Coordinates of C-alpha atoms and ligand atoms in Angstrom, one line a residue:
X14 CA -25.4 -23.9 -16.2
X15 CA -24.7 -19.8 -15.9
X16 CA -24.2 -18.0 -18.4
X17 CA -19.8 -17.5 -18.9
X18 CA -19.9 -13.5 -18.2
X19 CA -19.4 -10.9 -20.6
X20 CA -14.9 -10.7 -19.7
X21 CA -14.9 -14.8 -20.8
X22 CA -16.7 -14.2 -23.7
X23 CA -15.3 -11.6 -25.3
X24 CA -13.4 -12.6 -28.2
X25 CA -9.9 -10.9 -27.2
X26 CA -9.8 -13.4 -24.1
X27 CA -11.0 -16.0 -25.9
X28 CA -8.3 -15.5 -28.3
X29 CA -6.1 -15.3 -24.9
X30 CA -7.6 -18.8 -23.7
X31 CA -6.5 -20.5 -26.9
X32 CA -3.1 -18.2 -27.2
X33 CA -2.5 -19.9 -24.2
X34 CA -3.0 -23.5 -24.9
X35 CA -1.0 -23.0 -27.7
X36 CA 2.1 -21.8 -25.9
X37 CA 1.5 -25.3 -23.4
X38 CA 4.3 -25.8 -21.2
X39 CA 7.1 -23.4 -23.1
X40 CA 9.5 -23.0 -20.0
X41 CA 10.6 -19.6 -19.7
X42 CA 14.7 -21.0 -20.7
X43 CA 12.8 -21.3 -24.1
X44 CA 11.8 -18.4 -24.4
X45 CA 14.8 -16.4 -23.3
X46 CA 16.3 -18.7 -26.0
X47 CA 14.2 -18.3 -28.8
X48 CA 14.3 -14.3 -28.4
X49 CA 17.7 -12.7 -27.0
X50 CA 16.7 -9.1 -26.9
X51 CA 14.1 -9.6 -24.6
X52 CA 14.9 -7.0 -21.6
X53 CA 15.2 -4.3 -24.3
X54 CA 11.7 -5.8 -25.5
X55 CA 9.6 -6.0 -22.0
X56 CA 11.2 -3.2 -20.7
X57 CA 9.7 0.4 -20.3
X58 CA 10.6 3.7 -18.3
X59 CA 8.9 6.3 -16.8
X60 CA 9.2 8.8 -13.9
X61 CA 12.2 7.3 -12.8
X62 CA 11.3 3.7 -12.8
X63 CA 12.5 1.1 -14.9
X64 CA 10.0 -1.9 -15.3
X65 CA 11.3 -5.5 -16.3
X66 CA 9.2 -7.4 -17.7
X67 CA 11.3 -10.2 -20.0
X68 CA 10.9 -12.1 -17.4
X69 CA 7.3 -12.8 -17.5
X70 CA 6.6 -16.3 -18.9
X71 CA 5.1 -14.8 -21.9
X72 CA 5.5 -13.6 -25.9
X73 CA 5.2 -10.4 -27.3
X74 CA 2.0 -12.1 -29.1
X75 CA 0.6 -12.5 -25.8
X76 CA 0.9 -8.8 -24.6
X77 CA -0.8 -7.8 -27.6
X78 CA -3.5 -10.3 -27.2
X79 CA -3.4 -8.6 -24.1
X80 CA -3.2 -4.8 -24.9
X81 CA -6.0 -5.8 -27.5
X82 CA -7.9 -7.5 -24.4
X83 CA -7.5 -4.3 -22.6
X84 CA -9.0 -1.8 -25.8
X85 CA -11.5 -4.6 -25.6
X86 CA -12.7 -3.7 -22.1
X87 CA -11.8 0.5 -23.0
X88 CA -9.2 0.9 -20.4
X89 CA -7.9 3.8 -22.1
X90 CA -11.8 5.9 -21.3
X91 CA -11.3 4.3 -17.4
X92 CA -8.3 5.9 -17.7
X93 CA -9.7 9.5 -18.3
X94 CA -12.9 9.3 -16.3
X95 CA -10.9 7.6 -13.2
X96 CA -8.8 11.2 -13.4
X97 CA -11.2 13.5 -14.7
X98 CA -13.3 12.8 -10.9
X99 CA -16.2 10.1 -12.7
X100 CA -18.3 8.3 -10.3
X101 CA -15.8 5.3 -10.8
X102 CA -16.7 4.4 -7.4
X103 CA -20.4 2.8 -8.6
X104 CA -21.3 1.1 -5.1
X105 CA -20.6 4.1 -2.9
X106 CA -22.1 6.5 -6.2
X107 CA -18.7 9.1 -6.0
X108 CA -14.8 9.2 -7.6
X109 CA -11.7 7.8 -6.3
X110 CA -9.5 11.1 -6.3
X111 CA -6.8 10.8 -5.2
X112 CA -4.7 12.0 -7.9
X113 CA -6.4 15.1 -7.5
X114 CA -4.4 15.7 -4.5
X115 CA -0.6 15.3 -6.4
X116 CA -2.3 18.1 -9.0
X117 CA -0.5 21.2 -8.9
X118 CA -1.0 24.8 -7.5
X119 CA -1.0 25.9 -11.2
X120 CA -3.5 22.8 -12.1
X121 CA -7.4 22.8 -12.1
X122 CA -9.9 19.8 -12.1
X123 CA -13.7 20.8 -12.3
X124 CA -15.6 17.7 -11.2
X125 CA -18.7 18.4 -11.2
X126 CA -18.8 22.1 -11.3
X127 CA -16.3 22.4 -8.5
X128 CA -12.7 23.0 -8.5
X129 CA -11.7 20.9 -6.2
X130 CA -7.1 22.3 -6.5
X131 CA -8.1 25.2 -4.1
X132 CA -9.4 22.9 -1.6
X133 CA -6.2 19.9 -1.9
X134 CA -4.4 23.6 -1.3
X135 CA -5.0 25.0 1.6
X136 CA -4.7 22.2 3.6
X137 CA -1.0 21.9 2.4
X138 CA -1.3 25.6 3.4
X139 CA -2.7 23.8 7.1
X140 CA -0.7 20.9 6.9
X141 CA 2.6 23.4 6.0
X142 CA 1.8 25.9 9.1
X143 CA 1.1 22.3 11.8
X144 CA 4.3 21.1 10.1
X145 CA 5.8 24.8 10.2
X146 CA 4.4 25.2 14.4
X147 CA 6.0 21.3 15.3
X148 CA 9.4 21.4 13.5
X149 CA 10.4 25.4 14.9
X150 CA 9.8 24.3 18.3
X151 CA 7.0 26.2 18.3
X152 CA 3.7 23.6 19.1
X153 CA 3.7 23.8 23.1
X154 CA 1.8 20.9 25.5
X155 CA -0.2 22.0 27.9
X156 CA 2.2 22.5 30.2
X157 CA 4.4 24.8 27.8
X158 CA 6.8 22.8 27.0
X159 CA 7.5 21.9 23.1
X160 CA 6.3 18.5 21.8
X161 CA 9.1 15.7 21.2
X162 CA 6.5 12.4 20.3
X163 CA 4.1 12.6 18.0
X164 CA 2.1 9.1 18.2
X165 CA -0.6 8.6 14.9
X166 CA -2.8 6.0 15.7
X167 CA -4.7 5.0 12.8
X168 CA -5.1 1.4 11.0
X169 CA -5.8 0.4 7.4
X170 CA -5.0 3.2 5.2
X171 CA -5.0 5.0 8.0
X172 CA -1.5 3.5 9.2
X173 CA -0.5 1.6 6.9
X174 CA 1.4 4.0 4.3
X175 CA 1.7 6.7 6.9
X176 CA 4.5 4.3 7.7
X177 CA 5.4 2.3 4.6
X178 CA 6.4 6.6 2.8
X179 CA 8.0 7.2 6.6
X180 CA 10.2 4.6 7.0
X181 CA 11.0 4.4 3.3
X182 CA 12.3 8.5 3.2
X183 CA 14.2 8.5 7.1
X184 CA 16.8 9.6 4.8
X185 CA 15.2 12.8 4.4
X186 CA 14.8 14.0 7.5
X187 CA 15.2 18.2 6.9
X188 CA 18.1 19.4 8.4
X189 CA 18.2 21.7 11.8
X190 CA 14.6 21.6 12.9
X191 CA 14.0 20.4 16.7
X192 CA 14.2 16.8 17.3
X193 CA 10.4 15.4 16.4
X194 CA 10.5 12.2 16.5
X195 CA 6.9 10.2 15.0
X196 CA 6.0 7.1 16.2
X197 CA 2.8 4.7 15.3
X198 CA -0.1 2.6 16.4
X199 CA -2.8 0.9 15.1
X200 CA -3.7 -2.2 16.4
X201 CA -6.9 -2.8 18.7
X202 CA -5.4 -4.7 21.5
X203 CA -3.3 -1.4 22.4
X204 CA 0.2 -3.5 22.6
X205 CA 2.2 -0.3 20.6
X206 CA 0.5 1.7 22.6
X207 CA 0.9 0.5 25.7
X208 CA 4.9 0.4 25.2
X209 CA 4.7 4.7 23.9
X210 CA 2.5 5.2 26.9
X211 CA 5.0 4.1 29.7
X212 CA 8.1 5.6 27.9
X213 CA 6.4 8.9 26.9
X214 CA 6.2 12.2 28.2
X215 CA 2.9 13.3 28.2
X216 CA 3.9 17.0 28.3
X217 CA 6.1 16.0 25.3
X218 CA 3.6 14.2 23.5
X219 CA 1.3 15.2 20.4
X220 CA -1.5 12.5 18.7
X221 CA -2.5 12.9 15.4
X222 CA -6.4 11.2 15.5
X223 CA -6.1 9.5 11.7
X224 CA -9.4 8.0 10.9
X225 CA -11.1 8.3 7.5
X226 CA -14.6 7.7 9.5
X227 CA -13.8 8.5 13.1
X228 CA -16.1 5.7 13.7
X229 CA -13.0 2.6 13.7
X230 CA -13.6 1.2 17.2
X231 CA -9.8 0.1 16.6
X232 CA -8.9 3.8 16.6
X233 CA -11.0 5.5 18.8
X234 CA -10.2 2.3 21.5
X235 CA -6.6 3.5 20.9
X236 CA -7.2 6.6 21.3
X237 CA -9.7 7.0 24.3
X238 CA -7.0 5.3 25.9
X239 CA -4.9 8.0 24.7
X240 CA -7.3 10.4 26.0
X241 CA -7.1 9.7 29.6
X242 CA -3.8 8.8 30.0
X243 CA -2.9 12.5 28.7
X244 CA -5.6 13.6 31.2
X245 CA -4.8 12.3 34.5
X246 CA -1.7 12.8 33.9
X247 CA -1.7 17.0 33.3
X248 CA -4.9 17.4 34.7
X249 CA -4.5 16.4 38.5
X250 CA -3.8 18.1 41.5
X251 CA -0.5 18.2 40.7
X252 CA -0.3 19.5 37.3
X253 CA -3.5 20.9 37.0
X254 CA -3.6 22.0 33.9
X255 CA -6.7 22.2 32.3
X256 CA -9.3 19.9 30.3
X257 CA -9.3 21.8 27.1
X258 CA -6.1 22.9 27.1
X259 CA -4.8 19.7 27.0
X260 CA -7.3 18.8 24.6
X261 CA -6.3 21.6 22.1
X262 CA -3.2 20.6 22.3
X263 CA -2.2 17.1 22.6
X264 CA -4.5 16.1 19.6
X265 CA -5.3 16.3 15.3
X266 CA -7.9 15.4 14.3
X267 CA -7.2 13.6 10.4
X268 CA -10.6 12.4 8.7
X269 CA -13.9 13.1 6.4
X270 CA -16.0 14.1 8.8
X271 CA -14.9 17.3 11.1
X272 CA -18.2 16.9 12.6
X273 CA -17.5 13.5 14.7
X274 CA -14.2 14.6 15.2
X275 CA -16.0 17.5 16.8
X276 CA -18.0 15.2 18.6
X277 CA -14.6 13.8 20.3
X278 CA -13.8 16.8 21.2
X279 CA -10.7 17.9 18.8
X280 CA -10.1 21.5 18.3
X281 CA -11.5 23.2 15.6
X282 CA -8.4 23.9 14.5
X283 CA -6.9 22.0 14.2
X284 CA -8.8 19.2 12.4
X285 CA -7.5 18.5 9.0
X286 CA -9.9 17.9 6.4
X287 CA -10.0 15.0 3.5
X288 CA -13.3 14.3 1.5
X289 CA -15.3 10.7 0.7
X290 CA -13.4 10.7 -2.4
X291 CA -10.7 10.2 -1.3
X292 CA -10.5 6.1 -0.3
X293 CA -9.0 5.2 3.2
X294 CA -5.9 3.1 0.6
X295 CA -5.2 6.1 -1.9
X296 CA -5.5 8.5 1.4
X297 CA -1.4 9.0 2.5
X298 CA -1.2 12.0 -0.4
X299 CA -3.2 14.2 1.8
X300 CA -3.7 15.6 5.1
X301 CA -3.3 11.8 6.6
X302 CA -0.1 12.0 5.6
X303 CA 0.8 14.4 7.6
X304 CA 3.0 11.9 10.0
X305 CA 4.6 12.0 6.7
X306 CA 5.7 15.8 6.2
X307 CA 6.3 15.9 9.8
X308 CA 8.9 13.4 9.2
X309 CA 10.7 14.5 5.3
X310 CA 9.6 17.6 6.2
X311 CA 6.7 19.5 3.7
X312 CA 9.5 20.4 0.5
X313 CA 10.6 16.2 0.7
X314 CA 6.1 15.3 1.0
X315 CA 5.8 18.0 -2.0
X316 CA 8.3 16.3 -3.9
X317 CA 6.5 12.7 -3.3
X318 CA 3.7 14.4 -4.7
X319 CA 5.4 15.7 -7.3
X320 CA 6.3 12.2 -8.3
X321 CA 3.4 10.5 -8.0
X322 CA 2.3 13.2 -10.2
X323 CA 4.2 12.5 -12.7
X324 CA 2.7 8.8 -12.7
X325 CA -0.3 10.3 -12.6
X326 CA 0.5 11.7 -16.1
X327 CA 2.4 8.7 -18.0
X328 CA -1.0 7.3 -17.3
X329 CA -3.1 8.8 -19.0
X330 CA -0.6 10.1 -22.2
X331 CA 1.3 6.8 -22.5
X332 CA 0.3 4.0 -24.8
X333 CA -0.9 1.5 -23.7
X334 CA 2.2 -0.7 -25.7
X335 CA 4.6 1.8 -23.1
X336 CA 2.2 2.9 -20.2
X337 CA 3.9 1.1 -17.1
X338 CA 0.6 0.6 -15.0
X339 CA -1.0 -1.3 -18.4
X340 CA 2.1 -3.5 -18.6
X341 CA 1.7 -3.8 -14.8
X342 CA -2.1 -4.8 -15.0
X343 CA -1.3 -6.8 -18.4
X344 CA 1.6 -8.2 -17.1
X345 CA -1.2 -9.9 -14.0
X346 CA -3.7 -11.2 -15.3
X347 CA -1.8 -13.3 -17.8
X348 CA -0.1 -14.8 -14.7
X349 CA -3.3 -15.3 -12.8
X350 CA -5.8 -15.7 -16.0
X351 CA -4.6 -17.8 -18.1
X352 CA -1.5 -19.1 -16.4
X353 CA -3.3 -19.7 -13.3
X354 CA -0.5 -18.1 -11.1
X355 CA -2.7 -17.7 -7.8
X356 CA -0.1 -16.1 -6.0
X357 CA 2.0 -12.9 -6.0
X358 CA 4.9 -12.6 -3.6
X359 CA 7.1 -8.7 -3.2
X360 CA 10.0 -8.4 -2.5
X361 CA 12.3 -4.8 -2.0
X362 CA 15.7 -5.1 -2.2
X363 CA 16.5 -2.3 0.8
X364 CA 15.4 -2.3 4.1
X365 CA 14.3 0.4 3.7
X366 CA 11.4 0.3 2.2
X367 CA 10.1 -2.9 5.0
X368 CA 6.9 -1.7 5.0
X369 CA 5.9 -1.5 1.1
X370 CA 4.5 -4.9 1.2
X371 CA 2.6 -4.5 4.1
X372 CA 1.1 -1.5 2.2
X373 CA 0.5 -3.2 -0.8
X374 CA -1.4 -5.6 0.6
X375 CA -4.0 -3.3 1.4
X376 CA -4.4 -1.6 -1.7
X377 CA -4.1 -4.5 -4.0
X378 CA -6.2 -6.6 -1.7
X379 CA -8.5 -5.5 0.1
X380 CA -9.4 -3.6 -3.4
X381 CA -8.9 -6.0 -5.9
X382 CA -9.9 -8.7 -3.5
X383 CA -13.7 -9.1 -5.2
X384 CA -15.5 -11.6 -6.5
X385 CA -19.1 -9.5 -8.3
X386 CA -19.0 -7.9 -11.1
X387 CA -20.4 -4.1 -11.5
X388 CA -24.1 -5.2 -12.7
X389 CA -23.5 -7.9 -10.0
X390 CA -22.9 -11.5 -11.3
X391 CA -20.8 -12.8 -9.7
X392 CA -17.8 -13.2 -11.7
X393 CA -16.2 -16.8 -13.6
X394 CA -12.9 -16.5 -13.3
X395 CA -10.3 -15.4 -10.4
X396 CA -9.2 -12.3 -9.1
X397 CA -6.7 -10.7 -7.4
X398 CA -4.0 -13.3 -6.3
X399 CA -3.3 -13.5 -2.9
X400 CA -0.1 -11.0 -1.8
X401 CA 1.9 -11.5 1.0
X402 CA 6.1 -9.8 1.0
X403 CA 9.0 -8.7 2.9
X404 CA 12.7 -8.2 2.2
X405 CA 13.6 -10.0 -0.2
X406 CA 17.0 -10.3 1.4
X407 CA 15.7 -11.8 4.2
X408 CA 13.3 -14.0 2.6
X409 CA 15.5 -15.4 0.7
X410 CA 16.3 -16.2 3.8
X411 CA 13.4 -17.7 5.1
X412 CA 9.7 -18.4 2.2
X413 CA 12.5 -18.7 -1.2
X414 CA 13.0 -22.7 -0.7
X415 CA 9.2 -22.4 -1.1
X416 CA 10.0 -20.7 -4.4
X417 CA 12.9 -22.8 -5.9
X418 CA 11.4 -26.1 -5.4
X419 CA 7.7 -26.3 -3.8
X420 CA 4.8 -26.7 -5.6
X421 CA 2.7 -23.4 -5.5
X422 CA 3.7 -21.3 -9.0
X423 CA 4.1 -18.0 -7.3
X424 CA 4.8 -14.3 -9.4
X425 CA 7.1 -11.7 -7.1
X426 CA 8.1 -8.4 -8.0
X427 CA 11.6 -7.5 -7.5
X428 CA 12.2 -3.8 -7.1
X429 CA 15.7 -2.8 -6.1
X430 CA 17.3 1.3 -6.4
X431 CA 20.0 1.4 -8.9
X432 CA 21.9 3.7 -6.7
X433 CA 22.2 4.0 -3.1
X434 CA 25.0 5.6 -0.2
X435 CA 26.1 8.9 -3.0
X436 CA 25.9 10.9 -0.4
X437 CA 27.8 9.4 3.8
X438 CA 30.1 12.0 4.3
X439 CA 33.0 9.0 5.8
X440 CA 34.7 7.5 2.3
X441 CA 36.1 4.6 3.9
X442 CA 32.0 4.3 5.7
X443 CA 30.6 5.2 2.0
X444 CA 33.1 2.6 -0.1
X445 CA 31.2 -0.4 2.1
X446 CA 28.1 0.2 2.1
X447 CA 28.0 0.8 -2.0
X448 CA 30.0 -3.3 -1.5
X449 CA 26.3 -4.3 -0.2
X450 CA 24.1 -2.2 -2.3
X451 CA 25.9 -4.1 -4.9
X452 CA 26.2 -7.6 -2.7
X453 CA 22.1 -6.7 -3.0
X454 CA 21.6 -6.3 -6.1
X455 CA 23.4 -9.1 -7.1
X456 CA 21.5 -11.1 -4.9
X457 CA 18.2 -9.5 -6.4
X458 CA 18.8 -10.3 -10.1
X459 CA 20.1 -14.0 -9.0
X460 CA 17.3 -14.8 -7.6
X461 CA 15.6 -13.4 -10.3
X462 CA 17.8 -15.6 -12.4
X463 CA 17.3 -18.8 -10.7
X464 CA 13.6 -18.6 -10.9
X465 CA 13.7 -17.5 -14.3
X466 CA 16.7 -20.3 -15.3
X467 CA 16.5 -23.4 -12.7
X468 CA 19.2 -25.9 -12.9
X469 CA 20.5 -24.5 -15.9
X470 CA 21.5 -20.8 -14.1
X471 CA 24.9 -23.3 -13.4
X472 CA 26.5 -23.0 -16.8
X473 CA 28.6 -25.7 -15.8
X474 CA 26.3 -28.4 -13.7
X475 CA 26.4 -31.4 -13.1
X476 CA 23.9 -34.3 -12.7
X477 CA 23.0 -33.2 -9.4
X478 CA 20.0 -35.6 -7.5
X479 CA 16.6 -34.5 -7.5
X480 CA 16.3 -32.5 -4.1
X481 CA 18.8 -30.6 -5.4
X482 CA 16.8 -28.8 -8.4
X483 CA 15.0 -26.5 -9.4
X484 CA 12.6 -26.4 -12.0
X485 CA 12.4 -23.0 -12.8
X486 CA 10.0 -21.2 -14.6
X487 CA 9.0 -18.7 -12.2
X488 CA 8.1 -15.6 -13.6
X489 CA 8.7 -12.5 -12.0
X490 CA 8.4 -8.8 -12.5
X491 CA 11.5 -6.4 -11.6
X492 CA 11.1 -3.2 -10.3
X493 CA 14.0 -0.3 -10.7
X494 CA 14.2 2.3 -9.1
X495 CA 17.2 5.6 -10.1
X496 CA 17.2 5.7 -6.9
X497 CA 14.6 5.5 -4.0
X498 CA 13.8 9.2 -2.9
X499 CA 10.2 11.3 -3.0
X500 CA 9.8 11.4 -6.3
X501 CA 10.4 7.8 -7.3
X502 CA 8.4 6.4 -4.1
X503 CA 5.5 8.8 -5.5
X504 CA 5.9 7.0 -8.6
X505 CA 6.4 3.6 -7.5
X506 CA 2.9 4.3 -5.2
X507 CA 1.5 5.4 -7.8
X508 CA 2.2 2.8 -10.4
X509 CA 1.0 0.2 -7.8
X510 CA -2.5 1.9 -7.7
X511 CA -2.8 2.4 -11.4
X512 CA -2.1 -0.8 -12.1
X513 CA -5.0 -2.1 -9.4
X514 CA -7.3 0.5 -10.7
X515 CA -6.7 -1.9 -14.7
X516 CA -7.1 -5.0 -13.8
X517 CA -10.0 -3.9 -11.9
X518 CA -11.1 -2.9 -15.1
X519 CA -10.8 -5.3 -17.0
X520 CA -11.8 -7.6 -14.5
X521 CA -15.1 -5.6 -14.3
X522 CA -14.8 -5.8 -10.3
X523 CA -14.8 -1.8 -8.2
X524 CA -11.4 -1.8 -6.7
X525 CA -13.2 1.9 -5.0
X526 CA -15.0 0.2 -2.1
X527 CA -13.9 -2.4 0.9
X528 CA -18.1 -4.8 2.0
X529 CA -16.0 -7.6 2.8
X530 CA -14.9 -6.3 6.0
X531 CA -18.0 -4.9 7.2
X532 CA -19.7 -8.2 7.9
X533 CA -17.0 -9.3 10.4
X534 CA -17.5 -5.2 12.2
X535 CA -20.9 -5.7 13.1
X536 CA -19.9 -10.1 14.3
X537 CA -16.9 -8.3 16.7
X538 CA -19.5 -6.4 18.0
X539 CA -22.2 -7.9 19.3
X540 CA -19.4 -10.5 20.4
X541 CA -18.1 -7.9 22.1
X542 CA -21.6 -7.0 24.1
X543 CA -21.9 -11.2 24.6
X544 CA -18.1 -11.1 26.4
X545 CA -19.1 -8.1 28.5
X546 CA -22.0 -9.4 29.2
X547 CA -21.7 -12.7 29.4
X548 CA -24.7 -14.5 28.2
X549 CA -26.5 -14.5 24.3
X550 CA -23.7 -17.6 23.8
X551 CA -26.4 -19.8 24.0
X552 CA -27.6 -20.0 19.9
X553 CA -24.4 -19.9 18.5
X554 CA -22.1 -22.2 17.0
X555 CA -20.4 -25.1 19.0
X556 CA -17.2 -23.8 18.0
X557 CA -17.5 -20.1 18.7
X558 CA -19.3 -20.9 22.0
X559 CA -16.7 -23.4 23.6
X560 CA -14.2 -20.6 22.6
X561 CA -16.0 -17.8 24.6
X562 CA -16.8 -19.8 28.1
X563 CA -13.4 -20.4 27.6
X564 CA -12.2 -16.6 27.8
X565 CA -15.0 -16.9 30.5
X566 CA -13.2 -19.1 32.8
X567 CA -10.2 -16.9 32.2
X568 CA -11.5 -14.2 33.6
X569 CA -12.9 -15.6 36.2
X570 CA -9.3 -16.6 37.4
X571 CA -8.2 -13.8 37.9
X572 CA -6.4 -12.8 40.8
Ligands
LIG624 O1 -12.0 -1.3 7.6 C1 -11.7 -1.0 6.3 C2 -11.3 -0.2 6.3 O2 -12.3 0.7 6.1 C3 -10.0 0.5 5.7 O3 -10.5 0.6 4.4 C4 -9.8 1.8 6.3 O4 -8.5 1.9 5.3 C5 -9.7 1.4 7.4 O5 -11.2 0.8 7.6 C6 -9.3 2.4 8.9 O6 -10.4 3.6 8.2 P1 -10.5 4.9 9.0 O7 -9.5 5.8 8.1 O8 -12.4 5.2 8.9 O9 -10.6 4.6 10.4

């Protein structure tokens, strides 16, 4: 038998095991009956967000014991190490300094002898200059026409963050700027790109190649297709523009590798650089956020940074017991490790947050989907749960059936803005939309209540046959934003980033690497060579061989 890990030997961990046994199967409705002021007791606010953890299946004692675990794991010290730029990304031996990207210009953060803030703000200034040229119609394509469409080519962190935020903040487009549409193409199969290439004008289209490594095959294969599409249409006999001009005017590169951008053909003046110490899934705050700045303008982009910075300050300064990221993390630890709830659903009640769950899937699962501790031991406890989600109102008509009556225990995060539509000019439309907002919040609050109470949500409920019964007792968190603004969205994202970090500290895993994606990339490369050469499959397993041969057979059928 391998010895127990340091975490499961901790006194606070053992105390939690005993506490969980003592709680037994106590139903959430009992916890509410025993403690009528749970909302006040379990709700905390910061940076425009209110976090209600009252519907977690826990008691004040549970929270105290979890806070003791956090102290034993030195979460306060770990917060300082992260924000001060220590090399918390152990396997890659570097800091994880996404928080430096949102420090105000007046701040200073000296890491290993260098103040990082001036370089961060130089990049922001370069972004601002590019945004200004595009917003005034001064950035022209090779034939002299102003750029009208920008297509971001990137995947994972170089796609999901900007995609999610541009969608969430589409109401914040600045007025009076030259019309510009921003699009995203990520999939290596080219489906999204093929659609854009079919309808965009090459003369007025600019591509942003976003890739921290500038080696990601998904992005580079889309980029090659885009480059050839442009060159074929703008340099041919008919239009006759020089290839170098086309490359210069139709591509921006964003990467931590300037040499690779240059080798690919991105003009020096159109490169935006960031740093190895920013993880891909934590990178929307800097140059990777260019599409965000293009949609919402640089002032709103800076508000997004300021909101995240407000959460960073709260994270550093607030007591553990009032610290939103810490509390959110501890609720997660309680669910996963003590209540054995391994599924987590993200349910925003605001259509603007359509891509928030997809964004969090990468943030949480690529960060904490790990099973080896810092000193190389296999963990003997669960880490990141399976996380997925969808807009709550739509999910009500899709998978809520399972949440209410299925056999899986699931914890849910409900996310909603308190106020909406105040700025709609037409009074009648405003009144309708506000009514829709109220309806949406009613659904949000009703769902968490039914998940919690089950049948007893109905005061006068008759006895029902078993297929109409609801057992309840499914825990949830509700996160309210005062309004959805650049600042509150920044704070919301930073909240989850820090939650992930706190959980990783307690689980003793590295949230800043992603070695689990590497083997698949290597084997895909080998497989692609086999597919292209039409040989080499013999030594493979029977299933893979069968699939490869089926592809060759399909290829052979092409007329
Ligand atoms: O393969 C996973 C990953 O490395 C993610 O961590 C990253 O966000 C994505 O690929 C894209 O990487 P890059 O920005 O280097 O193209």
